[in-house]
Structure formats: C-alpha cells, structure tokens
Coordinates of C-alpha atoms in Angstrom, one line a residue:
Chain A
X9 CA 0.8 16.2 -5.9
X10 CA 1.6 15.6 -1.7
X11 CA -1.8 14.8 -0.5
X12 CA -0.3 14.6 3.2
X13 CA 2.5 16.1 5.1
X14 CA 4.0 14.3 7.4
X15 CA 7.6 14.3 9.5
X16 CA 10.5 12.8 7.8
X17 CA 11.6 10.8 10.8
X18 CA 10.8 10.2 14.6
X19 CA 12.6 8.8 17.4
X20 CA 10.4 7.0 20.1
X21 CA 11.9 4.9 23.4
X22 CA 10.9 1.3 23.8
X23 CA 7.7 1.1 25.7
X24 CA 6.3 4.5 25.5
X25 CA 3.5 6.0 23.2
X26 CA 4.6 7.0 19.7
X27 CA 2.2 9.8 18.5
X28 CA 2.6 10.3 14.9
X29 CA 1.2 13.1 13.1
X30 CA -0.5 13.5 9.4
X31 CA -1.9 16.7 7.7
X32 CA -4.3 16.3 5.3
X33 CA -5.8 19.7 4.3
X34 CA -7.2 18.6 1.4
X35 CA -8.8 15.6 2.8
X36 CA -12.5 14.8 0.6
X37 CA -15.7 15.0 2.2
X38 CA -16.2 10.7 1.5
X39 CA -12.7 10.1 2.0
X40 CA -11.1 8.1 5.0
X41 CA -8.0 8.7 6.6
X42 CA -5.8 5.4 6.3
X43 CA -2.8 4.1 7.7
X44 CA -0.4 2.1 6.9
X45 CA 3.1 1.0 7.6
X46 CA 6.2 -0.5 6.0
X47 CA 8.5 -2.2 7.4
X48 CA 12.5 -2.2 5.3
X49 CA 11.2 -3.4 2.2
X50 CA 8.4 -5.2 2.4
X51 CA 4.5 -4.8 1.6
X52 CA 3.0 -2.0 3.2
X53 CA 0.8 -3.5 6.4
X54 CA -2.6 -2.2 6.8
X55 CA -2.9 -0.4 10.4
X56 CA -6.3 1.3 11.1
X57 CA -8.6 4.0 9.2
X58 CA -11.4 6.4 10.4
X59 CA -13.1 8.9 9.3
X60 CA -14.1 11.5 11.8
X61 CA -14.3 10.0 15.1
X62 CA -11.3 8.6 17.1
X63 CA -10.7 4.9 16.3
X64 CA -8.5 2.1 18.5
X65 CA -8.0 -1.6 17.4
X66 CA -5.8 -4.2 18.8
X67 CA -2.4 -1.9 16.6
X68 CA -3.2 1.4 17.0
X69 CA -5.5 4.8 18.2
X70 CA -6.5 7.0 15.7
X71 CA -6.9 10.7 16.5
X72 CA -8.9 12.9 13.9
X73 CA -9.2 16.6 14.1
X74 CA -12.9 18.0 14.2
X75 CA -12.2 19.8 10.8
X76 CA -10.4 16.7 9.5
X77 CA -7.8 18.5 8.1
X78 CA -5.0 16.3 10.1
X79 CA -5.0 13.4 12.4
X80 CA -2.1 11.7 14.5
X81 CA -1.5 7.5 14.9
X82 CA -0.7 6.2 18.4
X83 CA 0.8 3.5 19.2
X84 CA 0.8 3.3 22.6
X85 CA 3.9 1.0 23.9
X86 CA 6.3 0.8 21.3
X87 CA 8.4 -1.8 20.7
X88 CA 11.0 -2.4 18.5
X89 CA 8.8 -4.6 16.0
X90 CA 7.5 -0.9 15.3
X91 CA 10.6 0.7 13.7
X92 CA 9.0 1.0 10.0
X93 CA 8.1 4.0 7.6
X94 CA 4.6 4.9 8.5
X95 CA 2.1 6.4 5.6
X96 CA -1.5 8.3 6.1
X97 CA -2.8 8.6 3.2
X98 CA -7.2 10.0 2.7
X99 CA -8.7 6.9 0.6
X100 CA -12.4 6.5 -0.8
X101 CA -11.6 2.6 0.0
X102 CA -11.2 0.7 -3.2
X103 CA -9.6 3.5 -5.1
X104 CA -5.6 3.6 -6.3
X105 CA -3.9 4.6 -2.9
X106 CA -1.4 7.5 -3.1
X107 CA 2.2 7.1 -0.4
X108 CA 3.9 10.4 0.7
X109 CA 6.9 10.2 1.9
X110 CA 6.0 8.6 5.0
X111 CA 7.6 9.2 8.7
X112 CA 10.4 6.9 9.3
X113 CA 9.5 5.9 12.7
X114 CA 13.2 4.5 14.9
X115 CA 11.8 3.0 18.3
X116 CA 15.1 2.6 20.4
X117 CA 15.7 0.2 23.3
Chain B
X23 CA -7.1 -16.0 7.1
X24 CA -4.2 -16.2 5.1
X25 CA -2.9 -12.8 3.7
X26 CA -2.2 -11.7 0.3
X27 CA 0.5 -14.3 -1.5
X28 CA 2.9 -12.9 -4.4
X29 CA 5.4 -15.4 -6.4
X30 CA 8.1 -15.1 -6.9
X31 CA 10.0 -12.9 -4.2
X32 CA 12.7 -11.9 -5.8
X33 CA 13.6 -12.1 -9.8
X34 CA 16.5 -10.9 -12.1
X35 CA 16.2 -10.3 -15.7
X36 CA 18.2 -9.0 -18.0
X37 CA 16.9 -6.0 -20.0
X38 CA 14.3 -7.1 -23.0
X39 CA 13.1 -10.3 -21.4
X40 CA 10.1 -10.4 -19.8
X41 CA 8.4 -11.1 -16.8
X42 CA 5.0 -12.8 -15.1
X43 CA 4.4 -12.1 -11.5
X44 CA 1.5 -13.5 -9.5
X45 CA -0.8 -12.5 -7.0
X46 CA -2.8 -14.8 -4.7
X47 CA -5.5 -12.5 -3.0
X48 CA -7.0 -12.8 0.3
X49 CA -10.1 -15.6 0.5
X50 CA -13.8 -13.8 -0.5
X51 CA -11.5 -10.7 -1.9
X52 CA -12.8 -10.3 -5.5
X53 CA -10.2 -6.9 -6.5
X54 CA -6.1 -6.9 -7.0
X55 CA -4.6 -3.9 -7.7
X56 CA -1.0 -3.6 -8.8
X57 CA 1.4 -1.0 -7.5
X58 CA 5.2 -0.1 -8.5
X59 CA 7.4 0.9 -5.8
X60 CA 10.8 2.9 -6.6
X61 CA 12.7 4.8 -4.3
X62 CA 12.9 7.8 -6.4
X63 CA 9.0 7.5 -7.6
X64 CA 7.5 6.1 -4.5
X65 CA 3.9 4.0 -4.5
X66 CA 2.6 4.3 -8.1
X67 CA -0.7 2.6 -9.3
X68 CA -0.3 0.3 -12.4
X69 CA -4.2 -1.5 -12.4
X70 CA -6.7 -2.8 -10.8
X71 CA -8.8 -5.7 -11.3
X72 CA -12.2 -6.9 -10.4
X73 CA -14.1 -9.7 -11.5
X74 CA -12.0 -10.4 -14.0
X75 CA -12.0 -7.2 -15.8
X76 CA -9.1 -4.4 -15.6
X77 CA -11.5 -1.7 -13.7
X78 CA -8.7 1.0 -13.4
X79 CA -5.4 1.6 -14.9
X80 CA -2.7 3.8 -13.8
X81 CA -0.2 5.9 -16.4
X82 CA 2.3 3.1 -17.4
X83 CA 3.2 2.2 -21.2
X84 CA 1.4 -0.6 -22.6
X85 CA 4.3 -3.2 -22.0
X86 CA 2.8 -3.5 -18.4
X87 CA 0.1 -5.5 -18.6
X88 CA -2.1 -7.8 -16.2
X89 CA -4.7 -10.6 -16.2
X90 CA -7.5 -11.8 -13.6
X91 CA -9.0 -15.5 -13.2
X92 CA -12.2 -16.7 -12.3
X93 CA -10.6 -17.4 -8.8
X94 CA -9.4 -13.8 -8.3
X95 CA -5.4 -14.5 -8.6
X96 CA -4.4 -12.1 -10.8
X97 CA -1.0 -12.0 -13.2
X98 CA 1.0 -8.6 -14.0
X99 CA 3.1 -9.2 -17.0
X100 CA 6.0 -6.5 -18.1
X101 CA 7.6 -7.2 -21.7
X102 CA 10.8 -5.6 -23.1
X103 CA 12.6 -5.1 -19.4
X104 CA 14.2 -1.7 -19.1
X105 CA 16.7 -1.0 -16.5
X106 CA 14.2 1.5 -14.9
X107 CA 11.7 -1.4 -14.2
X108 CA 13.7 -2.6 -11.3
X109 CA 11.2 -2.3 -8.6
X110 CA 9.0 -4.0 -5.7
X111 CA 6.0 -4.7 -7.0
X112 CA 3.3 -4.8 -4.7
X113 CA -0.5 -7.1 -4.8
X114 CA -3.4 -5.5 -2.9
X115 CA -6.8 -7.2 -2.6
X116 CA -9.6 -5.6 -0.9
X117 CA -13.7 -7.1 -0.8
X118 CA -13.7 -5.0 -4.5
X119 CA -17.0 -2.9 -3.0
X120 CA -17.0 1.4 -4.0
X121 CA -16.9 1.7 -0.5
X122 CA -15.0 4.2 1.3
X123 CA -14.1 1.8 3.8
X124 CA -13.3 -0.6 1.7
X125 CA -9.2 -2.1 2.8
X126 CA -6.7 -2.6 0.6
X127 CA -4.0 -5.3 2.2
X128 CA -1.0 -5.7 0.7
X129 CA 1.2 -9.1 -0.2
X130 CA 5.1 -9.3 0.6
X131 CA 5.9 -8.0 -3.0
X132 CA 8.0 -8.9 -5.7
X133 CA 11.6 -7.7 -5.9
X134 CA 12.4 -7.2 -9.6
X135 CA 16.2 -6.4 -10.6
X136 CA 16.8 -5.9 -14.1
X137 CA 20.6 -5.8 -15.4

C-alpha cells in the first residue's frame, strides 16, 4: 500500500531552489518524515528527517505542514549533482523503510 | 566516518548457484538491515539484524537467508538462484536504538544478475 504520493518527475534550472513535495496522509503520530535520494542506481543517500517543525542541514530544508499530512524538501541551489529520484517516506527510525515511487528530480544547466 | 561498505559490487550467477553478499556497517552502528531493489517491485525489506540476532524479517522464501558477527558486519546468503533474484541489494546500518529518529544509511549495493 502507497504510504506517500509524490510527483513522478520535476524539472529544476541549475542554481535555483528545487521545492519538492510529499503527501503523507496517513502519517503515525511517532512517525518521522524521512528523506532520501537515489542517484542512477546506487544506494539510496540519507538527506534529512523531521517531525513537525521545519528542519535545515548542510543538504536540505524541510517544510512540514501543521497537520503533518504532507511536507515539501528544498534544496535551495541546485546543481546538477542533484539530478536523482528523491523518496519521503514516514519512518519510526529503526523500522523496515517503505520507497514509493519517488520524484525523478532532472536539474538542467 | 566511513559509510556503509557492501562486497562485491557487482556479481553474475547462473540460476541454482548461490550467493554470499557482505555488509560492512558504519563504526558504533550495531543494526544491518537488508533490502531488495527491482524495478518492478521497488524497495522491499528482506531482514534486519541487531546484535547478532535476526530482529525482523521481511516476506521472502526461506532461500534468503542472512548472518551477523560479533563486529556487526552482516552476510545475506540466497541459495537456488532464480532468474527473478536479479536485483541491487542494498546494506543499511543505523545506531540499532527503537527510536524514531533512529537513521538508516545505506551502502553502494550489490548488483546481482542471474542468467
């Protein structure tokens, strides 16, 4: 069962802010919103998690809706290192983690 | 810190052999889960180990198997190769805490092809 919904696919320009969105209706009251990203083929790269307030590290901003029922990952100059298939997935940490179908992220020069 | 370490990248077997892959995880990380990744199936959980004992198990036949040492590197082992068992197979080790903030990180993954 789709735990998330997510766009297929996004274009972004080099250097500007890709804002990617995530429902997750569904969401559990002790479960975090994750992300993660995958670039052709290999492992899926840990990006940034929160669970109801906004979140920033060095990769990424993290935007979650009061209700928690969606959130959107920024990244706020994209470059073409960020082309990848992104994933959000709600995670109660060390439990099996559960990929949609991701948004296929193209950041064009 | 190095990251999570899988060997070998890439492997092809022919259908009924079988097939160890290894997982190095993260330094201090104690759990390694195992995850099959298809493009028609997507991310599917196959186990998870902590402290050397399988802690949770996903819904694959019994000729997936997997193993964890005393230093936290875990083994997956498939036996009797089917064609549909071409896959990456991804490593993830996290602290091993019932946290919700507990990370999974992921290694490169193994690239199994079975003719």
């Amino acid at each position: 069962d789709a735990k998330t919904t997510q766009p297929t696919s996004m274009d972004c320009a080099e250097g500007r802010a890709a804002n990617l969105p995530c429902n997750h209706s569904t969401i559990s009251g002790n479960e975090y919103v994750y992300w993660y990203r995958q670039i052709h083929s290999q492992g899926p790269q840990y990006i940034i998690h929160g669970l109801k307030n906004n979140e920033t590290n060095e990769m990424a901003s993290l935007i979650i809706t009061e209700d928690r029922k969606s959130s959107t990952l920024i990244l706020p100059h994209a470059t073409l290192r960020d082309t990848a298939v992104y994933y959000c997935t709600p995670s109660a940490g060390n439990t099996p983690l559960v990929f949609g179908k991701g948004t296929r992220l193209s950041v064009i020069a | 810190k190095a990251g999570v370490t899988q060997t070998p990248r890439y492997l092809i077997k022919t259908r009924g052999q079988q097939v160890t892959l290894s997982c190095s995880p993260i330094s201090g990380h104690r759990s390694v889960s195992w995850y099959q990744q298809t493009p028609g199936q997507g991310l599917q959980f196959l186990f998870e180990y902590f402290s050397e004992t399988q802690r949770n198990k996903g819904n694959f036949p019994g000729r997936f198997s997997g193993r964890q040492f005393s230093n936290s590197r875990s083994e997956m082992n498939v036996s009797t190769l089917e064609l549909g068992d071409s896959a990456l197979y991804l490593c993830a080790s996290s602290l091993g805490y019932r946290g919700a903030t507990d990370t999974q990180y992921f290694g490169p993954g193994t690239r199994l092809t079975v003719l």
